[in-house]
Amino acid sequence: MKGAITKRWWHNCVVYQIYPRSFNDSNGDGLGDIQGIINKLDHIQALGANIIWLSPVNQSPMDDNGYDISDYYKIAPEYGTMDDMELLIVEAKKRDIKILMDLVVNHTSDEHPWFVESKSSLDNPKRDWYIWKDPKPDGSEPNNWESFFTPKAWELDAASKQYYLHLFSKKQPDLNWANPEVRAAIHDVLHFWLKKGIGGFRMDVINMIGKPSDFPDATIFDEGVAGWEHWANNLLCHQYLREIDEKVLSHYDVMTVAETPFTTTLDGRYYSHPDRHEVSMIFHFEHMSIDREEHNAVRKPFDLVEYKEIMTRWQNDLYQKGWNSLYWSNHDQPRTVSRFGSDCKEYRSISAKMLGTLTHMMSGTPYVYQGEEIGMTNKIFTDISQFNDLMAKFHYQKILASGRSAQQAIDFLNYFSRDHARLPMQWDNGINAGFTTGTPWLALNNNQAVVNAQAEREDENSIFHYYRKLIALRKSALYGEVITYGQYQLLDQDDADVYAYQRSYNGKTLLIICNFTQQSLTRHYNGEIKQLILNNYQNNPRALSSLSLAPYQALILDISDK
Ligand code: NOJ
């Protein structure tokens, strides 16, 4: 194909994300750990995923559960040792699994020695490693930027009478990427880990590393986080990424995925087109905002037509011009099946399979978040004291301040909170779902009698085995190419209940049909069914001209002419 992007090893890979704190505890302290991950590698191998994205395991005071690193060269003692980490890389490799580390370098912990030094005096050599500014003449913050976790993005240091910038919690000061010494120190961190044999990085909020030198006030749009038009996706960020590629990544054969809120498909191309030498792919958030207005902590109804428009735009705009990542969930999102499907007894399994089908048949690299493959669900919290996440606590206060009641705040968090995804993984129907023999750091959902990995693996009709088949298809001789490289075409864009699309490549055409409702429906499509590839029901669809769809039914059909 003219101008086609070069094929890369990660194009047909599937990534499994582990949130170490909640995955598997090997020593009974109530926290997941690296040895616990090693003990469960067979689960990931059986699923067929061949990359693990490991949320941070570096030393950290854990203000944001590891996204506040105090030493990039050390492993958090509660998760294990460097020997454990090296063993994990080796054991994963034996199973053909690569490890992606989480690179959290927009900010460090305030307990990182770099920040401790930086804060110690105005003339400390590391002062300029972070972003320090004088107050405005009235003593207020240098500008009106907001933070994701606090109302203001600036914290005053009483001793030096200057503010430092923190786009996240005040324990996560932003590094000053304009300083070449900082960039060189980060390049060293990357080399250190790549030399240990990891397969690449997931780069935490990496599109925020470029800060404009004049720190202008933000326009208040009442959306996003005030200031984002200045620090998200700017030219500096692209320059810094290209420098990382030149100095580090181009010397290894690795994959990178950049976490990039506030991105359009045009940004997506700039970041991920191979000729730009920036990153392999990005996580955009357009579809994650579809049912919420985050700035005002308000929930919106899910609209399938809007969802199709978003996904279709990303599928088409990046086709042969970049690379997509495909995800429904991660450690920052509520559980997929509760959010977009149904977690009631009758439909949990069937709707989880339908949702998996939709993303896994698209163009890009799919991500499975721990527990998604067994259909883990949201929990019902009743009181703010039950939440761990600092963002949940921030939203709770924000909702109360807006005049809504405590119950309304809990209702919002029951839908929105990041804690849902962070509940311990449910391995079996035993005590603490097999996650720990101790006291779990976050109380379980307690539905392990119905939702657990052991039962899923033993039942050949389970979500786990359905996901295994989806993943195997992407690598199969028969359908791998069309799933990985096929052109995408949306059908019936205004159908508010069914998402149907085709993928075509080299004379092969697949038709993917997903019923998003609890109703039985009839639909009409062109073409003939040559082969039923996968179905989340046991029935046999006959003719496309009058196709009956059961609640949440998903079909993958080969409708090639030849
Ligand atoms: C994005 C991460 O996914 C999230 O968990 C974290 O709180 C922020 N970045 C800050 O590092």
Coordinates of C-alpha atoms and ligand atoms in Angstrom, one line a residue:
M1 CA 0.0 0.0 0.0
K2 CA 1.4 3.4 -1.0
G3 CA 2.7 5.3 2.0
A4 CA 1.8 2.5 4.3
I5 CA 3.4 2.5 7.7
T6 CA 6.1 -0.2 8.3
K7 CA 4.9 -3.3 10.2
R8 CA 6.2 -3.4 13.8
W9 CA 6.3 -6.3 16.3
W10 CA 3.9 -4.6 18.7
H11 CA 1.2 -4.2 16.0
N12 CA -0.5 -7.5 16.8
C13 CA 0.4 -7.6 20.4
V14 CA -2.1 -7.4 23.3
V15 CA -1.2 -5.6 26.5
Y16 CA -2.3 -6.7 30.0
Q17 CA -2.1 -4.0 32.6
I18 CA -1.2 -4.8 36.2
Y19 CA -1.8 -2.5 39.1
P20 CA 0.8 -4.1 41.4
R21 CA -0.8 -3.0 44.7
S22 CA -4.0 -4.9 43.9
F23 CA -2.8 -7.8 41.8
N24 CA -1.5 -10.6 44.0
D25 CA 0.1 -10.6 47.5
S26 CA 2.8 -13.2 48.0
N27 CA 3.8 -12.4 51.6
G28 CA 0.6 -11.7 53.5
D29 CA 1.1 -8.0 54.1
G30 CA -2.1 -7.1 52.3
L31 CA -0.4 -5.4 49.4
G32 CA 0.3 -7.0 46.0
D33 CA 3.9 -7.4 45.1
I34 CA 6.3 -8.5 42.4
Q35 CA 6.7 -12.0 43.6
G36 CA 2.9 -12.2 43.5
I37 CA 3.0 -11.1 39.9
I38 CA 5.5 -13.8 39.0
N39 CA 3.2 -16.4 40.6
K40 CA 0.4 -15.3 38.2
L41 CA 2.3 -15.0 34.9
D42 CA 0.7 -18.3 33.8
H43 CA -2.7 -16.6 34.0
I44 CA -1.5 -13.9 31.6
Q45 CA 0.2 -16.3 29.3
A46 CA -2.9 -18.5 29.2
L47 CA -4.9 -15.4 28.2
G48 CA -2.5 -14.8 25.3
A49 CA -1.4 -11.3 26.2
N50 CA 2.3 -10.8 25.3
I51 CA 3.1 -7.4 26.9
I52 CA 2.5 -6.4 30.5
W53 CA 2.2 -2.8 31.4
L54 CA 3.2 -2.6 35.0
S55 CA 1.9 0.5 36.9
P56 CA 4.7 2.0 38.9
V57 CA 6.8 -0.3 41.2
N58 CA 9.5 2.3 42.0
Q59 CA 10.2 3.6 45.5
S60 CA 7.5 6.0 46.5
P61 CA 5.8 7.5 49.6
M62 CA 2.5 6.3 47.8
D63 CA 0.6 9.5 48.0
D64 CA -0.8 8.6 44.6
N65 CA -0.1 4.8 44.9
G66 CA 3.2 5.0 43.2
Y67 CA 2.6 7.8 40.6
D68 CA 4.8 9.9 43.0
I69 CA 8.3 8.4 42.6
S70 CA 11.1 9.1 45.1
D71 CA 13.8 7.0 43.5
Y72 CA 13.7 5.8 39.8
Y73 CA 16.5 3.4 40.5
K74 CA 14.9 1.5 43.4
I75 CA 11.9 -0.8 43.8
A76 CA 9.4 0.1 46.4
P77 CA 10.3 -2.2 49.4
E78 CA 6.6 -3.2 49.9
Y79 CA 6.6 -4.6 46.3
G80 CA 10.0 -6.4 46.5
T81 CA 13.6 -5.9 45.5
M82 CA 15.5 -5.2 42.3
D83 CA 16.3 -9.0 42.2
D84 CA 12.5 -9.7 42.2
M85 CA 12.1 -7.2 39.4
E86 CA 14.9 -8.7 37.3
L87 CA 13.4 -12.2 38.0
L88 CA 10.0 -10.9 36.7
I89 CA 11.6 -9.7 33.5
V90 CA 13.3 -13.1 33.0
E91 CA 10.2 -15.1 33.9
A92 CA 8.0 -13.0 31.6
K93 CA 10.5 -13.5 28.8
K94 CA 10.4 -17.2 29.2
R95 CA 6.7 -16.9 28.4
D96 CA 7.3 -14.5 25.5
I97 CA 5.9 -11.6 27.5
K98 CA 7.6 -8.2 27.5
I99 CA 7.4 -5.8 30.4
L100 CA 6.5 -2.1 29.9
M101 CA 7.5 0.1 32.9
D102 CA 5.4 3.1 33.8
L103 CA 7.5 6.2 33.3
V104 CA 6.3 8.9 35.6
V105 CA 8.4 11.9 34.8
N106 CA 6.1 14.9 34.4
H107 CA 6.6 15.1 38.2
T108 CA 8.4 13.3 41.0
S109 CA 7.5 12.8 44.6
D110 CA 8.2 15.8 46.9
E111 CA 10.3 13.3 48.8
H112 CA 12.6 12.7 45.8
P113 CA 16.1 13.9 46.8
W114 CA 16.0 16.1 43.7
F115 CA 13.1 18.0 45.1
V116 CA 14.4 18.0 48.7
E117 CA 17.5 19.7 47.4
S118 CA 15.6 22.0 45.1
K119 CA 13.5 23.2 48.0
S120 CA 16.4 23.6 50.4
S121 CA 17.4 27.1 49.1
L122 CA 17.0 29.6 46.3
D123 CA 20.6 29.1 45.2
N124 CA 20.7 25.3 45.4
P125 CA 22.0 23.8 42.1
K126 CA 18.8 21.8 41.8
R127 CA 16.5 24.8 42.4
D128 CA 15.8 25.0 38.7
W129 CA 15.0 21.3 38.4
Y130 CA 11.4 22.1 39.4
I131 CA 9.2 25.1 38.6
W132 CA 9.5 27.8 41.2
K133 CA 7.8 31.2 40.8
D134 CA 7.4 34.3 42.8
P135 CA 3.9 35.2 44.0
K136 CA 1.9 37.9 42.3
P137 CA 2.4 41.3 44.0
D138 CA -0.7 40.6 46.2
G139 CA 0.9 37.3 47.4
S140 CA -1.4 35.1 45.4
E141 CA -0.4 32.2 43.0
P142 CA 1.7 33.0 40.0
N143 CA -1.2 32.3 37.7
N144 CA -4.7 30.7 37.7
W145 CA -3.8 27.2 36.7
E146 CA -5.7 24.4 38.4
S147 CA -4.5 20.9 39.4
F148 CA -6.1 17.6 38.8
F149 CA -6.2 16.8 42.5
T150 CA -6.4 20.2 44.2
P151 CA -8.1 23.5 43.3
K152 CA -4.9 25.3 42.6
A153 CA -1.7 24.1 40.8
W154 CA 0.7 26.0 43.0
E155 CA 1.9 25.4 46.5
L156 CA 3.7 28.1 48.6
D157 CA 6.9 27.2 50.2
A158 CA 6.9 29.4 53.3
A159 CA 10.7 29.3 53.8
S160 CA 11.7 30.7 50.3
K161 CA 8.4 32.5 49.7
Q162 CA 8.1 31.0 46.3
Y163 CA 5.4 28.8 44.8
Y164 CA 6.1 25.5 43.1
L165 CA 3.9 24.0 40.3
H166 CA 2.1 20.7 40.8
L167 CA -0.4 19.6 38.1
F168 CA -1.3 16.7 40.4
S169 CA -1.1 16.5 44.2
K170 CA 1.1 18.9 46.2
K171 CA 3.3 15.9 46.8
Q172 CA 3.9 15.6 43.0
P173 CA 5.9 18.7 42.0
D174 CA 6.4 19.1 38.3
L175 CA 9.9 18.7 36.9
N176 CA 11.3 21.6 34.9
W177 CA 11.9 19.9 31.5
A178 CA 13.2 23.2 30.1
N179 CA 16.4 22.5 32.1
P180 CA 18.7 20.2 30.0
E181 CA 20.1 18.6 33.2
V182 CA 16.7 17.4 34.0
R183 CA 16.2 15.9 30.6
A184 CA 19.6 14.2 30.7
A185 CA 18.8 12.7 34.1
I186 CA 15.6 11.3 32.8
H187 CA 17.3 9.9 29.7
D188 CA 19.6 8.1 32.1
V189 CA 16.6 6.6 33.9
L190 CA 15.3 5.2 30.6
H191 CA 18.7 3.7 29.7
F192 CA 18.9 2.1 33.1
W193 CA 15.6 0.2 32.7
L194 CA 16.0 -0.6 29.0
K195 CA 19.4 -2.2 29.7
K196 CA 17.6 -4.5 32.1
G197 CA 15.7 -5.9 29.1
I198 CA 12.3 -4.3 29.4
G199 CA 10.2 -3.9 26.3
G200 CA 9.4 -0.2 26.6
F201 CA 7.4 2.4 28.6
R202 CA 3.9 3.6 29.2
M203 CA 4.6 7.3 29.7
D204 CA 2.5 8.9 32.4
V205 CA 0.8 12.3 31.3
I206 CA 3.8 12.8 29.1
N207 CA 2.0 15.4 27.0
M208 CA 2.2 17.8 29.9
I209 CA 6.0 18.0 30.2
G210 CA 6.4 21.2 28.1
K211 CA 5.5 24.3 30.1
P212 CA 5.5 27.7 28.3
S213 CA 8.3 30.0 29.6
D214 CA 5.9 32.9 30.4
F215 CA 3.3 30.9 32.4
P216 CA 0.3 32.8 31.2
D217 CA -3.1 32.8 32.9
A218 CA -5.5 30.2 31.5
T219 CA -8.8 31.1 29.8
I220 CA -11.5 29.6 32.0
F221 CA -13.5 27.3 29.7
D222 CA -15.3 25.4 32.5
E223 CA -13.9 22.2 31.1
G224 CA -10.8 20.2 31.5
V225 CA -8.3 21.6 34.1
A226 CA -7.6 25.3 33.8
G227 CA -4.3 25.8 32.1
W228 CA -4.3 22.8 29.8
E229 CA -4.3 25.0 26.6
H230 CA -0.8 26.0 27.7
W231 CA 0.8 22.8 29.0
A232 CA -0.9 20.0 26.9
N233 CA 0.5 18.9 23.6
N234 CA 2.6 21.9 22.9
L235 CA 5.6 22.2 20.6
L236 CA 8.1 21.8 23.5
C237 CA 6.5 18.5 24.4
H238 CA 7.0 17.2 20.9
Q239 CA 10.6 18.4 20.9
Y240 CA 11.3 16.7 24.2
L241 CA 9.8 13.4 22.9
R242 CA 11.9 13.6 19.8
E243 CA 15.0 14.1 21.9
I244 CA 14.1 11.1 24.0
D245 CA 13.8 9.1 20.9
E246 CA 17.1 10.3 19.5
K247 CA 19.1 10.0 22.8
V248 CA 17.5 6.8 24.0
L249 CA 14.6 4.9 22.3
S250 CA 16.1 4.7 18.8
H251 CA 19.0 2.6 20.3
Y252 CA 16.6 -0.2 21.3
D253 CA 13.7 -2.0 19.7
V254 CA 10.9 -0.9 22.0
M255 CA 7.3 0.1 22.2
T256 CA 6.0 3.2 23.9
V257 CA 2.5 4.4 24.7
A258 CA 2.0 8.0 25.8
E259 CA -0.8 8.9 28.1
T260 CA -2.2 12.1 26.5
P261 CA -5.4 13.7 27.8
F262 CA -6.8 16.6 25.8
T263 CA -5.7 15.2 22.4
T264 CA -7.4 15.3 19.0
T265 CA -6.8 12.8 16.2
L266 CA -4.4 15.3 14.6
D267 CA -2.4 15.3 17.8
G268 CA -2.6 11.5 17.7
R269 CA -0.9 11.5 14.3
Y270 CA 1.8 13.9 15.4
Y271 CA 2.6 11.7 18.3
S272 CA 2.4 8.3 16.6
H273 CA 3.4 8.6 13.0
P274 CA 6.6 6.7 12.7
D275 CA 8.3 9.4 10.7
R276 CA 7.9 11.8 13.6
H277 CA 10.1 9.6 15.9
E278 CA 8.1 10.3 19.0
V279 CA 6.1 7.4 20.5
S280 CA 4.5 4.2 19.2
M281 CA 1.0 5.1 20.1
I282 CA -1.0 7.2 22.5
F283 CA -3.9 6.9 25.0
H284 CA -6.5 9.5 24.0
F285 CA -9.5 10.1 26.4
E286 CA -12.3 11.2 24.1
H287 CA -14.3 8.1 24.6
M288 CA -13.6 8.1 28.4
S289 CA -15.3 11.5 28.8
I290 CA -18.4 10.3 26.9
D291 CA -20.5 9.8 30.0
R292 CA -19.2 12.5 32.3
E293 CA -18.4 16.1 32.6
E294 CA -15.4 15.7 34.8
H295 CA -14.7 19.4 35.6
N296 CA -18.1 19.8 37.2
A297 CA -18.3 16.2 38.5
V298 CA -21.5 15.5 36.6
R299 CA -22.6 12.2 35.0
K300 CA -24.0 12.2 31.4
P301 CA -25.9 9.4 29.7
F302 CA -23.9 7.2 27.4
D303 CA -24.8 7.8 23.8
L304 CA -23.8 5.0 21.4
V305 CA -24.0 7.2 18.3
E306 CA -21.6 9.7 19.8
Y307 CA -19.3 6.9 20.9
K308 CA -19.3 5.5 17.3
E309 CA -18.4 9.0 16.0
I310 CA -15.4 9.2 18.3
M311 CA -14.1 5.7 17.7
T312 CA -14.7 6.0 13.9
R313 CA -12.8 9.3 13.8
W314 CA -9.8 7.7 15.6
Q315 CA -9.9 4.6 13.5
N316 CA -10.0 6.5 10.2
D317 CA -7.8 9.5 11.0
L318 CA -4.9 7.3 12.2
Y319 CA -5.2 4.6 9.6
Q320 CA -1.8 4.3 8.0
K321 CA -0.9 7.7 9.6
G322 CA -0.2 6.6 13.1
W323 CA -1.3 3.8 15.5
N324 CA -4.2 3.5 17.9
S325 CA -4.3 2.0 21.4
L326 CA -7.6 0.3 22.2
Y327 CA -9.0 0.3 25.7
W328 CA -12.1 0.4 27.7
S329 CA -10.5 0.6 31.1
N330 CA -7.4 1.1 33.2
H331 CA -6.5 1.9 36.9
D332 CA -8.1 5.4 36.5
Q333 CA -11.5 4.3 35.2
P334 CA -14.5 2.5 36.7
R335 CA -15.0 -1.1 35.7
T336 CA -16.0 -1.6 32.0
V337 CA -18.8 -4.0 32.4
S338 CA -20.6 -1.9 35.1
R339 CA -20.1 1.3 33.1
F340 CA -20.9 0.3 29.5
G341 CA -22.5 -3.1 29.8
S342 CA -24.5 -4.6 32.7
D343 CA -23.2 -6.1 35.9
C344 CA -26.5 -7.7 36.8
K345 CA -26.4 -11.5 37.1
E346 CA -28.2 -12.2 33.8
Y347 CA -26.0 -10.0 31.5
R348 CA -22.6 -9.5 33.2
S349 CA -20.8 -12.2 31.3
I350 CA -22.5 -11.7 28.0
S351 CA -22.1 -7.9 28.0
A352 CA -18.5 -8.2 29.1
K353 CA -17.8 -10.4 26.0
M354 CA -19.7 -8.0 23.7
L355 CA -17.6 -5.0 25.0
G356 CA -14.4 -7.0 24.5
T357 CA -15.4 -7.9 20.9
L358 CA -16.0 -4.3 20.0
T359 CA -12.5 -3.1 20.9
H360 CA -10.5 -6.2 20.1
M361 CA -11.6 -6.3 16.5
M362 CA -10.6 -2.7 15.8
S363 CA -7.3 -1.4 14.4
G364 CA -4.7 -0.7 17.0
T365 CA -3.1 -2.4 20.1
P366 CA -5.7 -3.6 22.6
Y367 CA -5.2 -3.2 26.4
V368 CA -6.8 -5.5 29.0
Y369 CA -6.9 -4.1 32.5
Q370 CA -6.5 -6.7 35.3
G371 CA -9.8 -8.2 36.2
E372 CA -11.5 -7.1 32.9
E373 CA -10.9 -10.6 31.5
I374 CA -13.0 -12.1 34.3
G375 CA -15.7 -9.3 34.3
M376 CA -14.9 -7.7 37.6
T377 CA -17.5 -5.1 38.6
N378 CA -17.8 -1.8 40.4
K379 CA -18.4 -1.8 44.1
I380 CA -21.2 0.0 46.0
F381 CA -19.5 2.3 48.5
T382 CA -21.7 4.0 51.1
D383 CA -19.4 6.4 52.8
I384 CA -16.4 8.6 51.8
S385 CA -14.2 6.9 54.4
Q386 CA -14.3 3.8 52.3
F387 CA -12.5 5.4 49.4
N388 CA -8.7 5.4 49.2
D389 CA -8.1 7.5 46.1
L390 CA -7.1 11.1 46.5
M391 CA -9.0 12.1 43.4
A392 CA -12.2 10.6 44.8
K393 CA -11.7 12.7 48.0
F394 CA -11.1 15.8 45.9
H395 CA -14.3 15.3 43.8
Y396 CA -16.2 14.6 47.0
Q397 CA -15.3 18.0 48.4
K398 CA -15.9 19.7 45.0
I399 CA -19.4 18.2 44.8
L400 CA -20.2 19.4 48.4
A401 CA -18.9 22.8 47.6
S402 CA -21.2 23.0 44.6
G403 CA -24.2 22.7 46.9
R404 CA -24.9 19.0 46.3
S405 CA -25.5 16.5 49.1
A406 CA -23.1 13.9 50.5
Q407 CA -25.3 11.2 49.1
Q408 CA -25.1 12.8 45.6
A409 CA -21.4 12.9 46.0
I410 CA -21.3 9.2 46.9
D411 CA -23.6 8.4 44.0
F412 CA -21.2 10.2 41.6
L413 CA -18.2 8.3 43.0
N414 CA -20.0 5.0 42.9
Y415 CA -20.0 5.5 39.2
F416 CA -16.8 7.5 38.7
S417 CA -14.2 6.7 41.3
R418 CA -10.8 5.2 40.4
D419 CA -11.1 2.9 43.5
H420 CA -13.4 0.5 41.6
A421 CA -10.5 -0.6 39.4
R422 CA -8.1 -0.8 42.3
L423 CA -10.1 -3.3 44.4
P424 CA -8.0 -6.4 44.8
M425 CA -8.0 -8.9 42.0
Q426 CA -10.3 -11.9 42.6
W427 CA -8.4 -15.1 42.0
D428 CA -10.7 -17.6 43.7
N429 CA -13.7 -18.0 45.9
G430 CA -11.6 -18.3 49.1
I431 CA -10.8 -15.8 51.8
N432 CA -10.0 -12.4 50.3
A433 CA -10.6 -14.0 46.9
G434 CA -7.1 -15.5 47.1
F435 CA -5.5 -12.0 46.8
T436 CA -3.9 -12.1 50.3
T437 CA -3.7 -14.1 53.4
G438 CA -3.5 -10.8 55.4
T439 CA -5.7 -7.8 55.6
P440 CA -6.2 -6.3 52.1
W441 CA -5.1 -2.7 51.8
L442 CA -8.5 -1.9 50.2
A443 CA -11.6 -3.8 51.1
L444 CA -12.7 -6.3 48.4
N445 CA -15.9 -6.1 46.5
N446 CA -17.0 -9.4 48.0
N447 CA -18.6 -10.9 45.0
Q448 CA -15.8 -13.5 44.4
A449 CA -18.4 -16.3 44.7
V450 CA -19.6 -15.3 41.3
V451 CA -16.6 -13.4 39.9
N452 CA -13.2 -15.1 40.2
A453 CA -10.4 -16.1 37.9
Q454 CA -10.3 -19.8 38.9
A455 CA -14.0 -20.3 38.0
E456 CA -13.5 -18.4 34.8
R457 CA -10.5 -20.6 33.7
E458 CA -12.5 -23.8 34.5
D459 CA -15.5 -22.8 32.5
E460 CA -14.9 -22.9 28.8
N461 CA -17.8 -20.5 28.1
S462 CA -16.4 -17.9 30.4
I463 CA -15.4 -14.3 29.7
F464 CA -11.7 -15.4 30.2
H465 CA -11.9 -18.0 27.4
Y466 CA -13.8 -15.6 25.2
Y467 CA -11.1 -13.0 25.6
R468 CA -8.5 -15.7 25.0
K469 CA -10.2 -16.4 21.7
L470 CA -10.3 -12.7 20.8
I471 CA -6.6 -12.4 21.5
A472 CA -5.8 -15.5 19.5
L473 CA -7.7 -14.3 16.5
R474 CA -5.4 -11.2 16.2
K475 CA -2.4 -13.6 15.9
S476 CA -4.1 -16.2 13.8
A477 CA -2.9 -17.1 10.3
L478 CA -6.4 -16.7 8.9
Y479 CA -7.6 -13.4 10.4
G480 CA -4.5 -11.8 12.0
E481 CA -3.7 -9.5 9.1
V482 CA -7.2 -8.2 8.5
I483 CA -7.6 -7.6 12.3
T484 CA -4.3 -5.9 12.6
Y485 CA -4.1 -4.0 9.3
G486 CA -7.6 -4.0 7.8
Q487 CA -9.4 -0.8 6.8
Y488 CA -12.2 0.1 9.1
Q489 CA -15.7 1.0 7.9
L490 CA -18.6 2.0 10.1
L491 CA -22.1 0.7 9.2
D492 CA -25.4 2.4 10.1
Q493 CA -23.9 5.3 12.0
D494 CA -27.3 6.5 13.4
D495 CA -28.3 3.2 14.9
A496 CA -28.4 4.0 18.6
D497 CA -28.5 0.4 19.7
V498 CA -26.1 -1.6 17.6
Y499 CA -22.5 -0.9 16.7
A500 CA -21.6 -2.6 13.5
Y501 CA -18.4 -2.2 11.5
Q502 CA -16.3 -3.9 8.9
R503 CA -12.6 -4.6 8.5
S504 CA -11.2 -5.3 5.1
Y505 CA -7.7 -6.3 3.9
N506 CA -6.4 -8.2 0.9
G507 CA -9.8 -9.5 -0.2
K508 CA -10.9 -10.5 3.3
T509 CA -13.8 -8.8 5.0
L510 CA -14.9 -9.2 8.6
L511 CA -18.3 -7.9 9.9
I512 CA -18.4 -7.1 13.6
I513 CA -21.9 -6.6 15.2
C514 CA -22.5 -5.6 18.8
N515 CA -25.9 -5.1 20.4
F516 CA -25.5 -2.6 23.2
T517 CA -29.0 -3.1 24.6
Q518 CA -30.9 -5.6 26.8
Q519 CA -33.4 -6.1 24.0
S520 CA -33.7 -8.6 21.2
L521 CA -33.4 -6.8 17.9
T522 CA -33.5 -7.5 14.2
R523 CA -31.1 -5.8 11.8
H524 CA -30.4 -6.0 8.1
Y525 CA -26.9 -6.0 6.6
N526 CA -25.5 -6.7 3.1
G527 CA -23.4 -9.7 2.2
E528 CA -23.4 -13.3 3.0
I529 CA -22.0 -15.1 6.0
K530 CA -19.1 -17.2 4.8
Q531 CA -18.0 -18.2 8.3
L532 CA -19.1 -17.5 11.9
I533 CA -15.9 -16.7 13.6
L534 CA -17.0 -15.8 17.2
N535 CA -20.3 -15.4 18.9
N536 CA -21.0 -14.7 22.6
Y537 CA -24.2 -16.9 22.3
Q538 CA -24.4 -20.5 21.3
N539 CA -26.8 -19.9 18.4
N540 CA -26.1 -19.9 14.7
P541 CA -26.9 -16.7 12.8
R542 CA -28.4 -17.5 9.4
A543 CA -28.9 -14.6 7.0
L544 CA -27.6 -11.0 7.3
S545 CA -30.7 -9.8 5.4
S546 CA -32.7 -10.4 8.6
L547 CA -30.5 -11.0 11.5
S548 CA -31.9 -11.5 15.0
L549 CA -29.7 -10.3 17.8
A550 CA -30.1 -11.4 21.4
P551 CA -29.5 -8.9 24.3
Y552 CA -25.8 -7.8 24.2
Q553 CA -25.1 -10.2 21.4
A554 CA -21.7 -9.9 19.6
L555 CA -20.8 -11.5 16.3
I556 CA -17.6 -11.7 14.3
L557 CA -18.4 -12.9 10.8
D558 CA -16.3 -13.5 7.8
I559 CA -18.2 -12.1 4.9
S560 CA -15.4 -12.1 2.3
D561 CA -16.6 -12.5 -1.3
K562 CA -14.0 -15.1 -2.2
Ligands
NOJ1 C1 -2.0 9.4 35.3 C2 -2.1 8.2 36.0 O1 -2.7 7.2 35.2 C3 -2.8 8.4 37.3 O2 -3.1 7.3 38.0 C4 -2.0 9.4 38.1 O3 -2.7 9.7 39.3 C5 -1.6 10.7 37.3 N1 -1.2 10.4 36.0 C6 -0.5 11.4 38.0 O4 0.7 10.7 37.8

